[in-house]
Amino acid sequence: MKENNLDKCIRVNFKMVDNEIAAASCMSLFVVFCIMTLWLSVLAIVPLIVTFVYLFKMYKKLFYTSVYGETAVTYQSMPASAAEMTAAKIFVAGIGNIICVVTYIVVIAAFLFFLGGSSVSGLIANIQKIVTDLSADGGIAAYTLVLAMVALIASTFMQSALIFLAVVAYQSVVREEKKGLYRFLIITGAYVINQLLGRSGTLLEKLGIDSLIIPAVIGIVLSIVVMVVCYRKTVKLLEEKYEWG
Amino acid sequence: MKGNLNILKSKFIMIFLAILLVCMGLMASLFFVQGDTIVYSQEQMEELIGPAAESVFAVGLYDDIRIADAEKGIFLVRSVSTGENYEPGFRLVNEKGETLYESLGTRVIDRAGKNFTLKYGDGVLFLNTERTLETGEPPKPYDSVQLSSDYVLLRKDGTAQVHDLDGNLLYSSHAHIKLSGKAGYVIEEDIDGFYHIVNMNTGETEYTAPEGIVIMGYSGGMWLLDSHNEFEDIDIIWSYGYLLDDEYNITADSGIISGWNLGGESSADYMSVQQELAVNYENRQEIGKNGRKRIRVYSHGNLVYDAVPETRYEGTNGSHIRYIKGDILATSGYNETIIDYIDLTTGETVIADSEIFSFMDLEDGIAAACICNKNQNTDSRSGSFLTNENKMKDYSWGFVDEELNPLTGFTFDGAYPTENGYAVIVKDGCKGLIRLKGVS
């Protein structure tokens, strides 16, 4: 398959933050190891903080430094549209987050693999046991896990889009004298939207909708809608500011 | 419009979506695979178990199987957690698989005879299978339940009640109590952390342990007490135990105990302990290089006491007491895989130098047994296998007669003690139920 402009943007952005993603993933690995080793569990807070620091650095490089910071001129001289660059940044940020989560899952799967006698059937049996217990104790049907996985991925990309929009909106609309107020409003707005989406299941439960599938589906749809809205708004703001594309 | 973008033309996004779809497909296939596909056929079962046994429930038919009443052929089963018709929860079935009672708890926590404790929501269910089947009375939920062969301890809303197996209330308390292992007695912990031995018939406290000493339980005619904080000036936390007789006197030869087995899967008539040679505080310490006191341990070997209490068996340093069932002790030397079987009533070795580890449940002439696989570096075969299925998988399992002659091949991944000829087996991570022929 031939590489188009979007692919090139993704490649460039990924190159930009590959060290941060690798470092955050390694630190995630240490978090799981610390938690699994009982006497080290208290120390898990240290690699956890380092993970967040590297994720923050990743976001900063992707959404600020390469758009408004010292490397902005280099990246904006690329023959790519604002839409392509925005999509690539949101995609890479989302993938960076997902890689950290996958690290957790791989370590836990490896643990279950060895627990199950180092066999795939043992691994599957252990996973099925966990799912059975979840199903039985918490009333969680096994297939909702697939929906939960999609919801998690969708919300990850949505969060990236939301953060990018917040950064771009702040840089675009803020006037010097009201910087503090705008910063407060944008951060609070992004946090509230994220929390509302993350807790849609709880809200639905309070409204009397007792279902495990509906909140997951609504969560996926809302995440995609918010992501698209954020993406379009971000592109518009970038085009207005730089007369991009 | 400038903001429009055809992301599906991107190679990376397409690869990501493909990986996502594969992951979803794998997860879906894992959970939606029909249970029927992993259930052993009649031919497969015959090939697996051989001519000496017959299949009752094929491997994979149920997710979990427990024998509830071997004499009446009643079993506690949980459906396989795959397939469209999956319903979580245990039910009681007969040998034909016909449901006798359903909608029980979700995971078996404990079992004593025909009584079970099952996980249910945040609490547990106490299931007396005989009563439930006779009267149709549903099992009741509790905060926690402790089972023994004679009593049931039920805790709910801060109150603990001890009942006999007929359901008669024997003792009630708001304190934290646990069953002791001795008929008519419970162990009570007060709010100050002191442990007491309480006579359920009179309600009187017969013995209070010194501060920091925990009363562990009663087995083999003696009380076992444990402490790990008496020697505060020593920089090593070391748990030790000692024994009391029925008059609550420290038994003269009990010495310092560093390991024990209190009933549990083993026989309640015996207590096996690992005793250290040093018998008093002064002998158990020396001044280390930094001026700190350190413990010097002289390992003396394993001892088995019976209800008199009298030493019934004394092993060498590091010898391994693997299991006691009835009056039969399975033991082996340090780092050895060869097992001797000793009759504790006579002290005679009934079977010597066997590579087979058996649960020696020979009341019906058969027993579950296992052998080490090739190239196995460690041999951890013991009674703990009965509560830890993961340990079973490292060995090959089958069934033997009372002289340890194989009745079946060692073809199973796990096997549980036989009851009236019935035995639960494990193969490929799934359970099945078989009946050994010639046993009724």
XYZ file of C-alpha atoms in Angstrom, chain B residues 3-430:
428
model
C -11.317 19.549 7.232
C -12.517 16.466 5.407
C -10.096 13.584 5.375
C -10.325 10.035 4.106
C -8.615 8.246 6.924
C -9.332 4.851 5.417
C -6.671 5.536 2.809
C -4.026 5.625 5.528
C -1.861 2.519 5.755
C -1.231 2.889 9.498
C -4.878 3.450 10.372
C -5.910 0.457 8.276
C -3.300 -1.711 10.039
C -4.566 -0.472 13.406
C -8.185 -1.216 12.502
C -7.180 -4.666 11.257
C -5.373 -5.442 14.541
C -8.390 -4.163 16.461
C -10.740 -6.391 14.493
C -8.486 -9.429 15.029
C -8.371 -8.745 18.783
C -12.154 -8.404 18.916
C -12.518 -11.593 16.914
C -10.174 -13.473 19.256
C -12.002 -12.218 22.339
C -15.362 -13.045 20.829
C -14.243 -16.528 19.790
C -12.864 -17.100 23.267
C -16.184 -16.412 24.907
C -18.656 -17.451 22.245
C -17.188 -20.860 21.430
C -19.951 -23.349 22.022
C -19.429 -25.562 25.041
C -20.215 -28.631 22.941
C -16.999 -28.331 21.001
C -14.802 -29.047 24.021
C -16.918 -31.781 25.602
C -15.265 -35.189 25.330
C -17.175 -37.762 23.334
C -18.032 -41.182 24.747
C -15.165 -42.703 22.753
C -12.709 -40.102 23.976
C -13.785 -40.713 27.566
C -13.417 -44.494 27.193
C -9.960 -44.029 25.735
C -9.026 -41.630 28.546
C -10.246 -43.615 31.550
C -9.792 -47.204 30.332
C -11.884 -50.260 31.162
C -11.662 -49.973 34.954
C -13.928 -46.950 35.096
C -16.981 -45.496 33.409
C -17.827 -41.952 32.542
C -20.587 -40.183 34.482
C -20.059 -36.593 33.286
C -17.782 -36.214 30.278
C -14.800 -33.889 30.521
C -15.905 -30.358 29.588
C -19.616 -30.941 30.173
C -19.487 -28.843 33.343
C -17.171 -26.067 34.384
C -16.937 -27.348 37.958
C -18.060 -30.579 39.596
C -18.203 -31.444 43.313
C -19.472 -34.621 44.895
C -22.317 -33.611 47.223
C -23.621 -37.013 48.315
C -21.707 -40.006 46.998
C -24.148 -42.534 48.446
C -27.161 -41.021 46.694
C -25.241 -39.977 43.581
C -25.865 -36.216 43.927
C -23.429 -33.674 42.591
C -22.922 -29.936 42.673
C -22.145 -28.655 39.167
C -21.632 -25.353 37.391
C -22.289 -24.952 33.670
C -19.450 -24.253 31.260
C -18.999 -20.501 30.940
C -19.277 -20.490 27.157
C -22.175 -20.759 24.808
C -25.404 -18.844 24.415
C -27.275 -20.621 27.166
C -24.729 -19.977 29.897
C -26.260 -19.376 33.286
C -23.811 -18.641 36.067
C -24.301 -20.447 39.339
C -24.196 -23.961 40.753
C -27.005 -26.471 40.778
C -27.540 -29.882 42.280
C -27.916 -32.704 39.779
C -28.217 -36.468 39.882
C -26.107 -38.971 37.959
C -28.240 -38.472 34.851
C -27.606 -34.753 34.915
C -31.197 -33.950 35.907
C -31.437 -30.724 37.900
C -32.647 -31.242 41.466
C -32.098 -27.707 42.737
C -30.756 -24.632 40.956
C -29.737 -21.014 41.405
C -27.076 -21.584 44.022
C -23.893 -19.583 44.591
C -21.188 -18.976 42.057
C -17.979 -20.473 43.453
C -17.330 -23.213 45.986
C -15.304 -21.806 48.868
C -15.347 -24.728 51.268
C -16.821 -28.156 51.735
C -17.308 -30.473 54.706
C -19.253 -33.646 53.948
C -22.617 -32.685 52.463
C -22.254 -29.031 53.445
C -20.862 -26.360 51.167
C -19.992 -22.690 51.379
C -20.589 -20.896 48.095
C -19.695 -17.382 47.005
C -22.815 -15.284 46.555
C -22.584 -11.570 45.842
C -20.541 -9.912 48.574
C -21.252 -12.715 51.045
C -21.588 -16.480 51.026
C -24.320 -19.083 50.957
C -24.394 -21.986 53.370
C -25.727 -25.022 51.561
C -26.783 -28.126 53.455
C -27.491 -30.292 50.422
C -29.463 -32.902 52.348
C -31.784 -30.343 53.957
C -32.198 -28.316 50.793
C -33.175 -31.362 48.759
C -35.501 -32.784 51.419
C -37.350 -29.621 52.370
C -36.760 -27.383 49.367
C -35.469 -24.762 51.813
C -33.145 -22.420 49.920
C -29.610 -21.924 51.239
C -29.302 -18.788 53.357
C -26.844 -15.933 52.800
C -24.265 -15.033 55.470
C -21.292 -12.721 55.792
C -19.009 -15.731 56.211
C -19.207 -19.419 57.093
C -16.683 -21.832 58.621
C -17.270 -25.537 58.170
C -15.942 -28.527 60.059
C -16.915 -32.175 60.140
C -19.089 -31.589 63.239
C -20.074 -27.922 63.301
C -21.019 -24.953 61.182
C -20.042 -21.429 62.221
C -22.318 -18.803 60.667
C -21.494 -15.088 60.863
C -23.986 -12.378 60.046
C -24.385 -8.752 61.141
C -21.670 -9.051 63.781
C -23.111 -12.175 65.407
C -21.478 -15.590 65.177
C -23.512 -18.748 65.730
C -22.277 -22.306 65.995
C -24.739 -24.982 64.850
C -24.435 -28.728 64.710
C -25.036 -30.473 61.414
C -28.745 -30.905 62.243
C -29.094 -27.140 62.458
C -29.381 -26.910 66.276
C -27.917 -23.722 67.759
C -25.112 -24.560 70.192
C -23.392 -21.259 70.853
C -23.787 -17.624 69.951
C -21.407 -14.700 70.439
C -20.811 -11.131 69.308
C -17.057 -11.657 69.630
C -14.839 -12.907 66.829
C -14.856 -16.681 67.184
C -13.656 -19.603 65.084
C -14.092 -23.348 65.262
C -11.264 -25.006 67.148
C -11.191 -28.557 65.831
C -12.068 -29.927 69.276
C -15.633 -31.054 69.934
C -17.494 -28.573 72.166
C -14.895 -25.802 72.031
C -14.430 -22.577 70.075
C -11.575 -20.087 69.944
C -12.560 -16.519 70.735
C -10.570 -13.321 70.102
C -11.542 -10.354 72.254
C -11.272 -6.679 71.313
C -7.894 -6.416 73.070
C -6.438 -9.145 70.849
C -6.357 -11.860 73.509
C -7.297 -15.380 72.477
C -9.490 -17.612 74.621
C -10.594 -21.225 74.546
C -14.321 -21.300 75.303
C -16.393 -24.322 76.269
C -19.576 -24.063 74.204
C -21.607 -26.190 76.643
C -20.909 -24.035 79.706
C -20.053 -20.790 77.918
C -16.997 -20.461 80.182
C -13.520 -19.440 79.130
C -11.229 -22.308 80.097
C -7.945 -20.817 78.947
C -6.632 -17.408 77.944
C -3.428 -17.226 75.948
C -0.651 -14.801 76.944
C -0.502 -11.467 75.134
C 0.638 -11.826 71.537
C 0.051 -15.579 71.410
C -2.507 -16.835 68.897
C -4.439 -20.041 69.504
C -4.338 -21.737 66.123
C -6.511 -24.782 66.753
C -6.757 -28.303 68.073
C -5.614 -31.496 66.437
C -4.095 -34.797 67.497
C -5.137 -34.245 71.111
C -3.288 -30.954 71.534
C -3.773 -27.229 71.204
C -1.342 -25.424 68.948
C -0.345 -21.884 69.906
C 1.661 -19.528 67.726
C 3.655 -16.371 68.322
C 5.933 -14.199 66.296
C 6.438 -11.177 68.500
C 7.682 -12.406 71.854
C 11.320 -11.700 71.071
C 11.100 -8.012 70.343
C 14.840 -7.487 70.813
C 15.657 -9.845 67.995
C 15.828 -8.327 64.547
C 14.377 -11.379 62.829
C 10.656 -11.968 62.955
C 10.322 -15.654 63.477
C 7.094 -17.439 64.031
C 7.173 -20.328 66.464
C 4.611 -22.535 68.040
C 4.169 -24.707 71.074
C 1.662 -27.290 72.216
C -0.764 -27.516 75.121
C -2.451 -30.653 76.358
C -6.112 -30.864 77.379
C -5.229 -29.462 80.824
C -3.598 -26.470 79.097
C -0.097 -27.387 80.224
C 2.794 -27.044 77.804
C 3.617 -30.561 76.775
C 7.048 -31.489 78.047
C 8.492 -32.663 74.782
C 6.816 -30.229 72.457
C 9.794 -27.893 72.207
C 9.743 -25.125 69.636
C 7.681 -25.717 66.550
C 8.377 -23.990 63.263
C 5.849 -25.688 61.014
C 2.619 -27.587 61.432
C -0.366 -29.121 59.795
C -3.603 -28.767 61.665
C -6.165 -31.222 60.403
C -7.409 -29.609 57.232
C -7.052 -32.022 54.371
C -5.162 -34.359 56.656
C -6.553 -36.411 59.499
C -7.847 -34.509 62.533
C -6.685 -37.371 64.762
C -3.070 -36.479 64.204
C -0.976 -33.355 64.284
C 2.218 -33.175 62.289
C 4.772 -30.571 63.300
C 8.321 -29.600 62.536
C 10.176 -29.277 65.816
C 13.384 -27.408 66.520
C 15.954 -28.789 68.931
C 16.348 -25.632 70.955
C 13.791 -25.692 73.724
C 14.130 -22.394 75.523
C 14.729 -18.735 74.952
C 18.412 -18.741 75.964
C 19.322 -21.563 73.635
C 17.645 -19.904 70.715
C 19.816 -16.844 70.431
C 23.381 -15.735 70.089
C 25.105 -12.403 69.643
C 25.630 -11.627 65.979
C 28.393 -9.559 64.422
C 26.541 -6.305 64.909
C 25.779 -7.003 68.519
C 22.236 -7.950 67.617
C 20.734 -11.175 68.769
C 20.073 -13.727 66.123
C 18.236 -16.965 66.245
C 20.112 -20.181 65.899
C 17.837 -22.936 64.710
C 18.558 -26.597 65.185
C 16.216 -28.511 62.996
C 15.106 -31.691 64.638
C 12.856 -33.150 62.004
C 9.192 -33.887 61.671
C 7.026 -35.360 64.354
C 3.550 -36.760 64.322
C 1.516 -36.860 67.499
C -1.738 -38.639 68.038
C -4.630 -37.976 70.363
C -2.999 -39.350 73.540
C -0.730 -37.311 72.735
C 2.071 -39.634 71.909
C 4.793 -39.346 69.314
C 3.760 -41.675 66.527
C 6.401 -40.860 63.988
C 9.687 -38.990 64.082
C 11.354 -38.107 60.824
C 14.864 -36.960 60.123
C 15.990 -33.408 59.523
C 14.207 -32.110 56.432
C 12.021 -35.161 55.951
C 8.743 -34.368 54.313
C 5.358 -35.270 55.749
C 3.221 -35.195 52.653
C -0.185 -36.340 53.785
C -2.031 -38.136 56.544
C -5.258 -39.866 55.698
C -6.939 -42.106 58.218
C -4.019 -43.773 60.007
C -1.715 -43.794 56.978
C 1.177 -41.328 56.737
C 2.876 -40.610 53.394
C 6.425 -39.385 53.943
C 9.711 -39.059 52.120
C 13.288 -38.123 52.920
C 14.979 -34.827 52.212
C 14.736 -33.891 48.530
C 13.557 -37.396 47.596
C 10.703 -38.416 45.337
C 10.427 -41.918 46.806
C 7.562 -42.166 49.264
C 7.019 -44.473 52.214
C 3.580 -45.202 53.623
C 3.477 -45.793 57.372
C 0.644 -47.146 59.490
C 0.611 -44.753 62.437
C -1.230 -47.204 64.700
C 1.561 -49.770 64.497
C 4.463 -47.677 63.238
C 5.091 -50.201 60.467
C 5.890 -49.254 56.921
C 3.064 -50.720 54.854
C 4.423 -49.641 51.461
C 8.050 -48.654 50.954
C 9.953 -46.857 48.219
C 7.032 -46.000 45.971
C 7.207 -43.428 43.215
C 3.454 -43.029 43.487
C 1.956 -40.394 45.739
C -1.518 -41.379 46.792
C -4.154 -39.658 48.845
C -4.619 -43.109 50.393
C -8.335 -42.763 50.600
C -8.586 -46.530 50.694
C -11.943 -46.906 52.423
C -13.386 -48.187 49.160
C -10.128 -49.822 48.018
C -9.201 -47.130 45.515
C -7.312 -43.879 45.673
C -6.347 -40.969 43.474
C -2.600 -40.963 42.892
C 0.060 -39.130 40.929
C 3.555 -39.662 39.598
C 6.250 -37.184 38.693
C 6.691 -36.382 35.035
C 10.028 -36.809 33.316
C 12.720 -34.196 33.984
C 10.853 -32.885 37.016
C 13.324 -31.044 39.242
C 11.156 -30.575 42.310
C 8.595 -32.789 43.941
C 6.008 -30.816 45.869
C 3.339 -33.491 46.022
C 1.289 -33.058 49.184
C -2.218 -32.800 50.585
C -2.299 -29.133 49.577
C -3.045 -30.323 46.040
C -6.627 -30.840 47.118
C -7.092 -27.098 47.470
C -4.725 -25.917 44.756
C -5.593 -27.236 41.335
C -2.750 -25.350 39.673
C -0.185 -27.483 41.503
C -1.817 -30.667 40.211
C -1.009 -29.889 36.595
C 2.699 -30.562 36.992
C 2.073 -34.275 37.648
C 0.351 -37.191 35.939
C -2.709 -38.532 37.708
C -4.553 -41.824 37.850
C -6.149 -44.251 40.306
C -4.583 -47.112 42.268
C -5.706 -49.913 44.552
C -4.659 -50.273 48.183
C -1.324 -51.799 47.168
C -0.735 -48.886 44.780
C -1.277 -51.067 41.693
C -2.617 -48.824 38.888
C -6.322 -49.231 38.132
C -6.246 -46.664 35.357
C -3.429 -45.130 33.349
C -1.792 -41.975 34.683
C -3.535 -40.009 31.955
C -5.234 -37.207 33.879
C -4.010 -33.686 34.626
C -5.603 -33.907 38.059
C -7.765 -36.179 40.201
C -9.571 -35.810 43.501
C -10.076 -38.456 46.219
C -12.683 -41.057 45.448
C -15.975 -41.172 47.284
C -18.001 -44.347 47.009
C -16.312 -45.029 43.665
C -16.978 -41.576 42.219
C -14.040 -39.332 41.420
C -13.669 -35.918 39.842
C -10.904 -35.788 37.245
C -9.230 -32.920 35.388
C -8.121 -33.029 31.767
C -7.113 -30.111 29.508
C -8.248 -27.659 32.159
C -11.780 -29.126 32.293
